[in-house]
Amino acid sequence: MDSATLIQTLLNSVVTSSVYALVAVGLAMAFGVMKMANFAHGEFFMVGAYTVYVLYQLGGFNFWVAVALAIPIVALLGVATERIIFRQTGANILAGFMATVALGFVLQVAVGRIWGVGLMKRIDTPYMGAADIGDAHVGWQRLLVIPCAIAMLIALRYFLYNAKLGKALRACAQDPEAAALQGINIRNMTMLAMALAGASAGLAGALMAPIAAITPYMGHGVILIAFIVVVVGGMASIGGAVIAAIILGFIHTFVATLTDSLIATMVGVGFMALTLVVRPQGLLGREKS
Amino acid sequence: MLLELKDVWIHYHKVAAVKGISIAVEEGGIVTLIGANGAGKSTTLRTISGLKRASAGEIEFAGERIDRVAPEKVTKMGIAHVPEGRRVFPYMSVVENLEMGAYLRTDKRAIEKGYEEVFEHFPRLRERRKQQAGTLSGGEQQMLAIGRALMTDPKLILMDEPSLGLSPIMCREIAKIIRDLHQAGRTIVLVEQNARLALALAQKGYVLETGRIALEGDAKDLRENEQVKRTYLGM
């Protein structure tokens, strides 16, 4: 690998890691509070991408306005998912699984019906051109994913560790019953977690819209990777999800550049298996007391 | 009466854990529920604080029915619950745990006073205010759980097995704290397997046996009761 390819691959790895982190953090946070996974999380990402497609490409809005709107739109989808699905399923894991898988299909079909299934949607790149770093050549559109993701993650972290509501959310994840005894409304906290999960997945999808292939089914690959990241990080651990996202982002990008993306996925899953053998609770997972 | 349970039944699925008990708690007193494992003591406390639903009967707190009220609302009404096994938030600092106790309160000055009160009762928590709660010793976690309950500014404190798993020295310390709280005018319902400790602290006691009240009365009478002596005090 020459130095240009190396630099380019390194930068691509950081971009990939940023997207993985955004998607996985939401999945981990919602899991932390509900002890249930949202299998429609990949479709949240897809809806984020479609928001940009519809508003920016079809609607003529400014790109950043479209990205900014994707955040509350998908956050609302998260809130709706909590109210319509998780509030009904309660602690029934099987029901939650089936209902959210179904929600994923519903969203895919709905989007396909409205905007078509066939060819992938093309989005005009808002930021043409590329940065020349050494001999490497990386598109601006890719690079700007990095600061956006970092800003979102820092904002989330600040919220969870400094805001009263954020602390209450952490308390719920650690012991929901004890949290209820302090006067914290668990349902509202679950809704908040789902809103934040939607917001971060929506942002990830929106940022990827000009780079990725937009189809109703683009959530599939995303949720698969998000689950691997969250399992490696330690199911409910947000910090673990970020670290695992970085590791897997690098693994996938490098292996895909050197060989192909199928082998990259295999190596990623292999890494997950290895992690689970060495640390069954995940990198930063917490053992049940 | 500050708290009154009238003929309360509690079921786990079809099995009755509590079979029609009536309990009355006067303001400013310590009332204890003693009994063996599985007698229904914790279940009773969990039902008072709304974590579990009573299947029949009434629970009244300060003149209002609370037996259909959600736990966060019960807390708002003034009942704090120090749960069995302490249940502090393990990955939050001591201060953050206390802050969660004050979750429903908005008066900043009153909250500051609350911290001061807790740190006066538990100087050790002040020393460890930045430490993660999960890394505290069992006794310190118990102090934190009690401190967290105090931060809700409760009219009534439910304590579930505060002495469980603690060293004799720590037990004495917890007993002293319960006495201090009582002297400060707090009303306490104390559930204990350590009947000796409980009857020494309380003014009034109820003996639970498989979901029914087998005996009730002044704590000092219960201490002298032959049956209680034999079964619960090991004399």
Short mmCIF file of C-alpha atoms in Angstrom, two decimals:
data_model
loop_
_atom_site.label_atom_id
_atom_site.label_comp_id
_atom_site.label_asym_id
_atom_site.label_seq_id
_atom_site.Cartn_x
_atom_site.Cartn_y
_atom_site.Cartn_z
CA MET A 1 0.00 0.00 0.00
CA ASP A 2 1.59 3.29 -1.03
CA SER A 3 1.39 6.35 1.16
CA ALA A 4 -1.40 7.99 -0.80
CA THR A 5 -3.62 4.93 -0.48
CA LEU A 6 -2.68 4.62 3.17
CA ILE A 7 -3.69 8.20 4.01
CA GLN A 8 -6.83 7.88 1.96
CA THR A 9 -7.77 4.63 3.68
CA LEU A 10 -7.05 6.10 7.09
CA LEU A 11 -9.35 9.04 6.41
CA ASN A 12 -12.03 6.78 4.99
CA SER A 13 -11.75 4.67 8.14
CA VAL A 14 -12.40 7.72 10.30
CA VAL A 15 -15.44 8.61 8.20
CA THR A 16 -16.78 5.07 8.46
CA SER A 17 -16.12 4.97 12.20
CA SER A 18 -18.01 8.24 12.66
CA VAL A 19 -21.09 6.88 10.95
CA TYR A 20 -20.92 3.57 12.82
CA ALA A 21 -20.60 5.45 16.09
CA LEU A 22 -23.61 7.67 15.41
CA VAL A 23 -25.79 4.72 14.53
CA ALA A 24 -24.56 2.39 17.26
CA VAL A 25 -24.73 4.92 20.09
CA GLY A 26 -28.47 5.33 19.60
CA LEU A 27 -29.03 1.58 19.51
CA ALA A 28 -26.99 1.13 22.69
CA MET A 29 -28.72 3.95 24.53
CA ALA A 30 -32.21 2.70 23.75
CA PHE A 31 -31.14 -0.82 24.68
CA GLY A 32 -29.71 0.46 27.95
CA VAL A 33 -33.01 1.91 29.07
CA MET A 34 -35.42 -0.66 27.64
CA LYS A 35 -33.27 -3.81 27.70
CA MET A 36 -34.77 -4.33 24.26
CA ALA A 37 -33.34 -3.77 20.84
CA ASN A 38 -35.00 -1.68 18.19
CA PHE A 39 -34.73 -3.71 14.99
CA ALA A 40 -36.05 -0.81 12.94
CA HIS A 41 -33.00 1.25 13.84
CA GLY A 42 -31.49 0.72 10.38
CA GLU A 43 -34.66 2.15 8.87
CA PHE A 44 -34.26 5.21 11.09
CA PHE A 45 -30.97 5.73 9.27
CA MET A 46 -32.73 5.22 5.94
CA VAL A 47 -35.44 7.75 6.80
CA GLY A 48 -32.69 10.24 7.70
CA ALA A 49 -31.15 9.76 4.25
CA TYR A 50 -34.53 10.08 2.54
CA THR A 51 -35.23 13.30 4.44
CA VAL A 52 -32.20 14.82 2.75
CA TYR A 53 -33.15 13.29 -0.60
CA VAL A 54 -36.67 14.71 -0.42
CA LEU A 55 -35.89 18.12 1.05
CA TYR A 56 -32.58 18.86 -0.63
CA GLN A 57 -32.78 17.03 -3.93
CA LEU A 58 -36.51 17.23 -4.63
CA GLY A 59 -37.50 20.18 -2.47
CA GLY A 60 -34.61 22.47 -3.20
CA PHE A 61 -33.84 23.24 0.43
CA ASN A 62 -30.33 24.11 1.52
CA PHE A 63 -28.32 20.94 2.27
CA TRP A 64 -27.68 21.88 5.88
CA VAL A 65 -31.31 22.77 6.48
CA ALA A 66 -32.24 19.30 5.21
CA VAL A 67 -29.65 17.65 7.49
CA ALA A 68 -30.79 19.71 10.46
CA LEU A 69 -34.43 18.77 9.81
CA ALA A 70 -33.56 15.07 9.55
CA ILE A 71 -32.59 15.13 13.22
CA PRO A 72 -35.99 16.11 14.70
CA ILE A 73 -37.93 14.16 12.05
CA VAL A 74 -36.26 10.86 12.87
CA ALA A 75 -36.30 11.72 16.59
CA LEU A 76 -40.09 11.99 16.28
CA LEU A 77 -40.10 8.61 14.55
CA GLY A 78 -38.24 7.29 17.60
CA VAL A 79 -40.83 8.77 19.94
CA ALA A 80 -43.65 7.29 17.84
CA THR A 81 -41.94 3.89 17.95
CA GLU A 82 -41.84 4.05 21.72
CA ARG A 83 -45.47 5.07 22.05
CA ILE A 84 -46.89 2.74 19.42
CA ILE A 85 -44.65 -0.29 19.91
CA PHE A 86 -42.56 -0.44 23.06
CA ARG A 87 -45.24 1.00 25.35
CA GLN A 88 -47.54 -1.81 24.20
CA THR A 89 -45.04 -4.66 24.26
CA GLY A 90 -43.79 -3.79 27.74
CA ALA A 91 -41.04 -6.15 28.77
CA ASN A 92 -42.07 -8.79 26.21
CA ILE A 93 -38.84 -9.14 24.24
CA LEU A 94 -40.27 -11.39 21.54
CA ALA A 95 -43.15 -8.99 20.87
CA GLY A 96 -40.76 -6.04 20.75
CA PHE A 97 -38.54 -7.91 18.31
CA MET A 98 -41.37 -8.85 15.98
CA ALA A 99 -43.05 -5.48 16.10
CA THR A 100 -39.88 -3.51 15.34
CA VAL A 101 -38.83 -5.88 12.55
CA ALA A 102 -42.30 -5.32 11.11
CA LEU A 103 -41.93 -1.56 11.52
CA GLY A 104 -38.72 -1.81 9.50
CA PHE A 105 -40.58 -3.55 6.67
CA VAL A 106 -43.43 -1.04 6.84
CA LEU A 107 -41.03 1.86 6.53
CA GLN A 108 -39.20 0.20 3.62
CA VAL A 109 -42.40 -0.47 1.72
CA ALA A 110 -43.85 2.96 2.47
CA VAL A 111 -40.74 4.73 1.24
CA GLY A 112 -40.55 2.44 -1.81
CA ARG A 113 -44.21 3.10 -2.65
CA ILE A 114 -43.81 6.85 -2.48
CA TRP A 115 -40.42 7.41 -4.06
CA GLY A 116 -39.92 4.22 -6.03
CA VAL A 117 -37.94 1.06 -5.51
CA GLY A 118 -35.94 0.66 -8.71
CA LEU A 119 -32.84 2.68 -9.31
CA MET A 120 -31.00 4.20 -6.44
CA LYS A 121 -31.61 7.88 -5.90
CA ARG A 122 -28.95 10.27 -7.03
CA ILE A 123 -28.21 13.29 -4.96
CA ASP A 124 -26.17 16.17 -6.33
CA THR A 125 -23.13 16.50 -4.16
CA PRO A 126 -23.47 19.77 -2.25
CA TYR A 127 -19.73 20.03 -1.70
CA MET A 128 -17.84 19.12 -4.81
CA GLY A 129 -14.12 18.83 -4.88
CA ALA A 130 -11.68 17.05 -2.66
CA ALA A 131 -9.04 17.78 -0.12
CA ASP A 132 -5.48 16.99 -1.10
CA ILE A 133 -3.70 15.60 1.90
CA GLY A 134 -0.23 14.43 0.97
CA ASP A 135 -0.82 12.49 -2.21
CA ALA A 136 -4.26 11.43 -1.07
CA HIS A 137 -7.44 12.82 -2.47
CA VAL A 138 -10.53 12.73 -0.23
CA GLY A 139 -13.87 14.29 -1.10
CA TRP A 140 -15.07 17.15 1.10
CA GLN A 141 -18.48 15.58 1.31
CA ARG A 142 -16.91 12.62 3.07
CA LEU A 143 -14.69 14.63 5.34
CA LEU A 144 -17.47 16.81 6.71
CA VAL A 145 -19.12 13.72 8.18
CA ILE A 146 -16.34 13.60 10.77
CA PRO A 147 -16.82 16.95 12.57
CA CYS A 148 -20.61 16.56 12.47
CA ALA A 149 -20.47 13.14 14.09
CA ILE A 150 -17.98 14.30 16.70
CA ALA A 151 -20.13 17.32 17.54
CA MET A 152 -23.21 15.12 17.96
CA LEU A 153 -21.36 12.63 20.16
CA ILE A 154 -19.93 15.39 22.35
CA ALA A 155 -23.37 16.95 22.68
CA LEU A 156 -24.84 13.59 23.68
CA ARG A 157 -22.12 12.98 26.21
CA TYR A 158 -22.53 16.46 27.65
CA PHE A 159 -26.27 15.91 27.95
CA LEU A 160 -25.92 12.51 29.66
CA TYR A 161 -23.34 13.65 32.20
CA ASN A 162 -24.37 17.23 32.93
CA ALA A 163 -28.08 17.72 32.35
CA LYS A 164 -30.48 16.54 35.01
CA LEU A 165 -32.56 14.70 32.41
CA GLY A 166 -29.46 13.05 31.00
CA LYS A 167 -28.45 11.84 34.43
CA ALA A 168 -31.96 10.54 35.00
CA LEU A 169 -31.64 8.62 31.73
CA ARG A 170 -28.43 7.01 32.97
CA ALA A 171 -30.10 6.21 36.29
CA CYS A 172 -32.91 4.45 34.40
CA ALA A 173 -30.42 2.40 32.41
CA GLN A 174 -28.65 1.33 35.61
CA ASP A 175 -31.71 0.49 37.70
CA PRO A 176 -35.16 1.40 36.39
CA GLU A 177 -36.99 0.46 39.58
CA ALA A 178 -34.69 2.47 41.80
CA ALA A 179 -35.05 5.35 39.35
CA ALA A 180 -38.84 5.20 39.62
CA LEU A 181 -38.47 5.39 43.40
CA GLN A 182 -36.67 8.73 42.98
CA GLY A 183 -39.68 10.07 41.10
CA ILE A 184 -38.32 9.52 37.58
CA ASN A 185 -40.98 8.59 35.05
CA ILE A 186 -39.59 5.54 33.26
CA ARG A 187 -41.87 5.83 30.24
CA ASN A 188 -40.81 9.40 29.60
CA MET A 189 -37.18 8.37 29.90
CA THR A 190 -37.72 5.53 27.42
CA MET A 191 -39.29 8.03 25.06
CA LEU A 192 -36.34 10.35 25.51
CA ALA A 193 -33.88 7.53 24.81
CA MET A 194 -35.75 6.62 21.64
CA ALA A 195 -35.81 10.27 20.57
CA LEU A 196 -32.05 10.54 21.02
CA ALA A 197 -31.54 7.22 19.23
CA GLY A 198 -33.63 8.51 16.34
CA ALA A 199 -31.83 11.85 16.30
CA SER A 200 -28.37 10.30 16.01
CA ALA A 201 -29.39 7.65 13.46
CA GLY A 202 -31.24 10.31 11.48
CA LEU A 203 -28.17 12.54 11.44
CA ALA A 204 -26.00 9.65 10.29
CA GLY A 205 -28.38 8.85 7.44
CA ALA A 206 -28.64 12.49 6.45
CA LEU A 207 -24.88 12.93 6.32
CA MET A 208 -24.45 9.76 4.30
CA ALA A 209 -27.19 10.65 1.82
CA PRO A 210 -24.90 12.32 -0.76
CA ILE A 211 -22.29 9.54 -0.43
CA ALA A 212 -24.28 6.35 -0.05
CA ALA A 213 -26.63 4.59 -2.40
CA ILE A 214 -30.11 5.67 -1.37
CA THR A 215 -32.62 2.85 -1.53
CA PRO A 216 -35.47 1.80 0.76
CA TYR A 217 -33.29 -1.14 1.84
CA MET A 218 -30.17 0.77 2.80
CA GLY A 219 -30.91 0.16 6.50
CA HIS A 220 -30.12 -3.57 6.26
CA GLY A 221 -26.37 -3.30 6.12
CA VAL A 222 -26.42 -0.51 8.67
CA ILE A 223 -28.28 -2.37 11.38
CA LEU A 224 -26.15 -5.45 10.90
CA ILE A 225 -23.01 -3.44 11.55
CA ALA A 226 -24.66 -1.46 14.35
CA PHE A 227 -25.48 -4.69 16.17
CA ILE A 228 -21.93 -5.98 15.75
CA VAL A 229 -20.59 -2.67 17.08
CA VAL A 230 -22.96 -2.66 20.04
CA VAL A 231 -22.22 -6.28 20.92
CA VAL A 232 -18.47 -5.67 20.75
CA GLY A 233 -18.80 -2.48 22.80
CA GLY A 234 -20.93 -4.11 25.49
CA MET A 235 -24.65 -3.95 24.82
CA ALA A 236 -25.74 -0.91 26.83
CA SER A 237 -22.43 0.91 26.96
CA ILE A 238 -22.31 4.13 25.00
CA GLY A 239 -18.58 4.63 25.46
CA GLY A 240 -18.06 1.01 24.43
CA ALA A 241 -20.14 1.56 21.29
CA VAL A 242 -17.93 4.50 20.28
CA ILE A 243 -14.71 2.56 20.81
CA ALA A 244 -16.06 -0.49 19.00
CA ALA A 245 -17.26 1.76 16.16
CA ILE A 246 -13.74 3.11 15.73
CA ILE A 247 -12.16 -0.35 15.77
CA LEU A 248 -14.68 -1.86 13.36
CA GLY A 249 -14.62 1.21 11.12
CA PHE A 250 -10.90 0.73 10.68
CA ILE A 251 -11.13 -3.04 10.27
CA HIS A 252 -13.87 -2.83 7.64
CA THR A 253 -12.27 -0.03 5.66
CA PHE A 254 -8.79 -1.50 5.61
CA VAL A 255 -9.86 -5.05 4.83
CA ALA A 256 -12.28 -3.81 2.17
CA THR A 257 -9.54 -1.73 0.55
CA LEU A 258 -7.06 -4.58 0.58
CA THR A 259 -9.46 -7.35 -0.43
CA ASP A 260 -13.20 -6.82 -0.78
CA SER A 261 -16.16 -5.84 1.34
CA LEU A 262 -17.49 -9.37 1.80
CA ILE A 263 -14.25 -10.44 3.44
CA ALA A 264 -14.31 -7.21 5.45
CA THR A 265 -17.69 -8.17 6.90
CA MET A 266 -16.39 -11.63 7.70
CA VAL A 267 -13.37 -10.22 9.48
CA GLY A 268 -15.63 -7.86 11.41
CA VAL A 269 -17.87 -10.69 12.57
CA GLY A 270 -14.76 -12.74 13.38
CA PHE A 271 -13.55 -9.85 15.54
CA MET A 272 -16.90 -9.84 17.34
CA ALA A 273 -16.67 -13.58 17.98
CA LEU A 274 -13.14 -13.17 19.30
CA THR A 275 -14.20 -10.31 21.58
CA LEU A 276 -17.03 -12.40 22.96
CA VAL A 277 -14.66 -15.28 23.72
CA VAL A 278 -12.23 -13.04 25.59
CA ARG A 279 -14.73 -10.61 27.12
CA PRO A 280 -18.28 -11.97 26.95
CA GLN A 281 -19.68 -8.72 28.33
CA GLY A 282 -18.07 -6.68 25.53
CA LEU A 283 -15.26 -4.15 25.67
CA LEU A 284 -16.84 -1.80 28.20
CA GLY A 285 -19.80 -4.00 29.11
CA ARG A 286 -20.91 -4.17 32.68
CA GLU A 287 -21.29 -7.50 34.31
CA LYS A 288 -24.58 -8.05 36.07
CA SER A 289 -24.10 -7.60 39.78
CA MET B 1 -52.72 8.19 60.75
CA LEU B 2 -50.04 9.06 58.22
CA LEU B 3 -50.19 5.68 56.49
CA GLU B 4 -52.93 3.10 56.68
CA LEU B 5 -53.23 -0.29 54.99
CA LYS B 6 -56.72 -1.74 55.15
CA ASP B 7 -57.17 -5.44 54.43
CA VAL B 8 -54.54 -5.44 51.68
CA TRP B 9 -54.06 -8.51 49.48
CA ILE B 10 -51.13 -8.86 47.11
CA HIS B 11 -50.69 -11.61 44.54
CA TYR B 12 -47.83 -12.84 42.41
CA HIS B 13 -49.78 -14.29 39.51
CA LYS B 14 -52.22 -16.53 41.33
CA VAL B 15 -50.25 -16.96 44.52
CA ALA B 16 -51.19 -14.69 47.38
CA ALA B 17 -48.07 -13.27 49.04
CA VAL B 18 -49.96 -10.98 51.38
CA LYS B 19 -53.36 -12.07 52.64
CA GLY B 20 -55.39 -9.22 53.99
CA ILE B 21 -53.14 -7.23 56.28
CA SER B 22 -54.02 -3.99 58.03
CA ILE B 23 -51.29 -1.71 59.27
CA ALA B 24 -51.44 1.76 60.77
CA VAL B 25 -48.49 4.12 61.00
CA GLU B 26 -48.66 7.25 63.11
CA GLU B 27 -46.76 10.36 62.23
CA GLY B 28 -43.35 10.60 63.86
CA GLY B 29 -43.05 6.97 64.86
CA ILE B 30 -41.03 3.95 63.86
CA VAL B 31 -43.11 0.93 62.93
CA THR B 32 -41.44 -2.35 62.14
CA LEU B 33 -42.55 -5.37 60.17
CA ILE B 34 -40.66 -8.47 61.19
CA GLY B 35 -40.93 -12.01 60.00
CA ALA B 36 -39.14 -14.80 58.21
CA ASN B 37 -38.05 -14.86 54.59
CA GLY B 38 -41.06 -14.89 52.30
CA ALA B 39 -43.47 -13.61 54.93
CA GLY B 40 -44.45 -10.74 52.62
CA LYS B 41 -42.55 -7.88 54.23
CA SER B 42 -40.75 -6.58 51.13
CA THR B 43 -43.85 -7.17 49.02
CA THR B 44 -45.81 -4.95 51.39
CA LEU B 45 -43.28 -2.14 51.12
CA ARG B 46 -43.10 -2.47 47.34
CA THR B 47 -46.86 -2.19 47.18
CA ILE B 48 -46.93 0.92 49.35
CA SER B 49 -44.44 2.65 47.04
CA GLY B 50 -46.35 1.58 43.94
CA LEU B 51 -43.81 -0.84 42.43
CA LYS B 52 -46.39 -3.60 42.89
CA ARG B 53 -50.18 -3.43 42.73
CA ALA B 54 -52.41 -4.59 45.54
CA SER B 55 -55.08 -7.00 44.32
CA ALA B 56 -57.54 -5.94 47.02
CA GLY B 57 -57.78 -3.54 49.92
CA GLU B 58 -56.92 0.09 50.35
CA ILE B 59 -53.76 2.03 51.09
CA GLU B 60 -54.12 5.57 52.36
CA PHE B 61 -51.34 8.07 52.80
CA ALA B 62 -52.02 11.43 54.44
CA GLY B 63 -55.71 10.93 53.75
CA GLU B 64 -55.35 10.04 50.05
CA ARG B 65 -55.69 6.68 48.34
CA ILE B 66 -52.34 5.62 46.87
CA ASP B 67 -52.97 1.98 45.94
CA ARG B 68 -53.43 2.80 42.23
CA VAL B 69 -50.74 5.44 42.01
CA ALA B 70 -47.51 5.05 39.98
CA PRO B 71 -44.25 4.88 41.96
CA GLU B 72 -42.92 8.25 40.75
CA LYS B 73 -46.15 9.91 41.94
CA VAL B 74 -45.99 8.14 45.30
CA THR B 75 -42.49 9.57 45.69
CA LYS B 76 -43.85 13.00 44.87
CA MET B 77 -46.50 12.63 47.56
CA GLY B 78 -43.78 12.13 50.15
CA ILE B 79 -42.94 8.46 50.50
CA ALA B 80 -39.30 7.48 50.09
CA HIS B 81 -38.31 3.85 49.70
CA VAL B 82 -34.87 2.55 50.63
CA PRO B 83 -35.04 -0.70 48.68
CA GLU B 84 -33.75 -4.08 49.69
CA GLY B 85 -30.16 -4.54 48.54
CA ARG B 86 -29.58 -0.73 48.58
CA ARG B 87 -29.98 -0.38 44.79
CA VAL B 88 -27.77 2.68 44.43
CA PHE B 89 -26.94 3.68 40.85
CA PRO B 90 -23.59 1.87 40.63
CA TYR B 91 -22.03 3.83 37.78
CA MET B 92 -22.94 7.24 39.12
CA SER B 93 -21.03 9.22 41.71
CA VAL B 94 -22.24 9.66 45.27
CA VAL B 95 -23.33 13.23 44.52
CA GLU B 96 -25.14 12.16 41.34
CA ASN B 97 -27.02 9.50 43.32
CA LEU B 98 -28.13 12.15 45.79
CA GLU B 99 -29.04 14.44 42.92
CA MET B 100 -31.36 11.74 41.59
CA GLY B 101 -33.06 11.66 44.99
CA ALA B 102 -33.77 15.36 44.52
CA TYR B 103 -35.06 14.76 40.99
CA LEU B 104 -38.55 16.11 41.63
CA ARG B 105 -37.46 19.10 43.66
CA THR B 106 -36.89 22.47 42.09
CA ASP B 107 -36.06 24.77 45.00
CA LYS B 108 -32.26 25.04 44.68
CA ARG B 109 -31.75 26.37 48.18
CA ALA B 110 -33.79 23.58 49.75
CA ILE B 111 -31.79 21.03 47.74
CA GLU B 112 -28.52 22.52 49.02
CA LYS B 113 -29.88 22.19 52.55
CA GLY B 114 -30.79 18.60 51.74
CA TYR B 115 -27.18 17.82 50.76
CA GLU B 116 -25.96 19.42 53.99
CA GLU B 117 -28.38 17.34 56.05
CA VAL B 118 -27.29 14.12 54.34
CA PHE B 119 -23.60 14.94 54.75
CA GLU B 120 -24.19 15.77 58.41
CA HIS B 121 -25.77 12.36 58.96
CA PHE B 122 -23.12 10.65 56.84
CA PRO B 123 -19.76 12.46 56.96
CA ARG B 124 -18.28 9.53 55.10
CA LEU B 125 -20.38 10.28 52.04
CA ARG B 126 -19.00 13.81 51.96
CA GLU B 127 -15.46 12.39 51.82
CA ARG B 128 -16.45 10.14 48.95
CA ARG B 129 -18.76 12.45 47.08
CA LYS B 130 -16.98 12.00 43.74
CA GLN B 131 -16.57 8.24 44.07
CA GLN B 132 -18.62 5.83 41.94
CA ALA B 133 -21.37 4.36 44.09
CA GLY B 134 -20.68 0.81 42.94
CA THR B 135 -17.20 0.95 44.45
CA LEU B 136 -18.43 1.87 47.96
CA SER B 137 -18.56 -0.72 50.74
CA GLY B 138 -21.91 -2.29 51.60
CA GLY B 139 -22.37 -0.04 54.62
CA GLU B 140 -21.52 3.07 52.65
CA GLN B 141 -23.94 2.04 49.93
CA GLN B 142 -26.63 1.66 52.59
CA MET B 143 -25.84 5.15 53.83
CA LEU B 144 -26.07 6.44 50.30
CA ALA B 145 -29.40 4.69 49.75
CA ILE B 146 -30.76 6.29 52.92
CA GLY B 147 -29.25 9.65 51.95
CA ARG B 148 -30.81 9.41 48.51
CA ALA B 149 -34.18 8.75 50.14
CA LEU B 150 -33.73 11.79 52.40
CA MET B 151 -33.07 13.92 49.32
CA THR B 152 -36.66 13.33 48.18
CA ASP B 153 -37.70 15.28 51.31
CA PRO B 154 -40.03 12.50 52.45
CA LYS B 155 -42.80 12.53 55.03
CA LEU B 156 -42.41 8.79 55.37
CA ILE B 157 -39.38 6.55 54.80
CA LEU B 158 -39.77 2.87 53.99
CA MET B 159 -36.62 0.91 54.80
CA ASP B 160 -36.20 -2.62 53.54
CA GLU B 161 -33.59 -4.67 55.40
CA PRO B 162 -31.08 -1.88 55.96
CA SER B 163 -28.89 -4.16 58.09
CA LEU B 164 -28.73 -7.00 55.57
CA GLY B 165 -25.21 -8.19 54.91
CA LEU B 166 -23.56 -5.57 57.09
CA SER B 167 -20.98 -6.10 59.80
CA PRO B 168 -22.16 -5.76 63.43
CA ILE B 169 -20.35 -2.42 63.69
CA MET B 170 -22.03 -1.14 60.55
CA CYS B 171 -25.40 -2.44 61.84
CA ARG B 172 -24.97 -0.34 64.96
CA GLU B 173 -24.14 2.66 62.85
CA ILE B 174 -27.24 2.19 60.73
CA ALA B 175 -29.30 1.76 63.91
CA LYS B 176 -27.93 5.04 65.22
CA ILE B 177 -28.87 6.76 61.98
CA ILE B 178 -32.42 5.42 62.16
CA ARG B 179 -32.66 6.75 65.72
CA ASP B 180 -31.30 10.12 64.60
CA LEU B 181 -33.84 10.31 61.80
CA HIS B 182 -36.60 9.47 64.24
CA GLN B 183 -35.42 12.17 66.62
CA ALA B 184 -35.42 14.61 63.72
CA GLY B 185 -39.13 13.86 63.42
CA ARG B 186 -39.15 11.44 60.48
CA THR B 187 -41.71 8.67 60.24
CA ILE B 188 -40.18 5.31 59.38
CA VAL B 189 -41.50 1.90 58.40
CA LEU B 190 -38.70 -0.57 58.99
CA VAL B 191 -38.65 -4.07 57.55
CA GLU B 192 -36.07 -6.31 59.16
CA GLN B 193 -35.07 -9.90 59.55
CA ASN B 194 -32.93 -8.80 62.45
CA ALA B 195 -35.88 -8.71 64.85
CA ARG B 196 -33.76 -7.79 67.85
CA LEU B 197 -32.52 -4.65 66.14
CA ALA B 198 -35.94 -3.78 64.74
CA LEU B 199 -37.80 -4.17 68.04
CA ALA B 200 -35.15 -2.13 69.83
CA LEU B 201 -35.67 0.75 67.43
CA ALA B 202 -39.42 0.70 66.88
CA GLN B 203 -42.33 1.78 69.03
CA LYS B 204 -44.76 -0.52 67.32
CA GLY B 205 -44.33 -3.84 65.58
CA TYR B 206 -46.14 -6.28 63.35
CA VAL B 207 -45.10 -9.90 63.04
CA LEU B 208 -45.80 -11.30 59.57
CA GLU B 209 -46.15 -15.01 58.97
CA THR B 210 -46.78 -16.24 55.41
CA GLY B 211 -48.68 -13.15 54.40
CA ARG B 212 -50.74 -12.70 57.55
CA ILE B 213 -50.23 -10.62 60.64
CA ALA B 214 -49.61 -13.11 63.41
CA LEU B 215 -49.02 -10.55 66.15
CA GLU B 216 -49.04 -6.84 66.60
CA GLY B 217 -48.48 -4.40 69.41
CA ASP B 218 -46.02 -2.16 71.20
CA ALA B 219 -42.46 -3.10 70.42
CA LYS B 220 -41.61 -3.53 74.08
CA ASP B 221 -44.52 -5.96 74.57
CA LEU B 222 -43.43 -7.93 71.52
CA ARG B 223 -39.92 -8.13 72.92
CA GLU B 224 -41.37 -9.83 76.00
CA ASN B 225 -43.72 -12.08 74.08
CA GLU B 226 -42.78 -15.75 74.53
CA GLN B 227 -43.56 -16.72 70.95
CA VAL B 228 -41.57 -13.81 69.53
CA LYS B 229 -38.68 -14.58 71.84
CA ARG B 230 -38.57 -18.18 70.75
CA THR B 231 -39.08 -17.71 67.02
CA TYR B 232 -37.41 -14.40 66.21
CA LEU B 233 -35.07 -13.53 69.05
CA GLY B 234 -33.66 -17.02 69.54
CA MET B 235 -34.09 -17.02 73.30
#
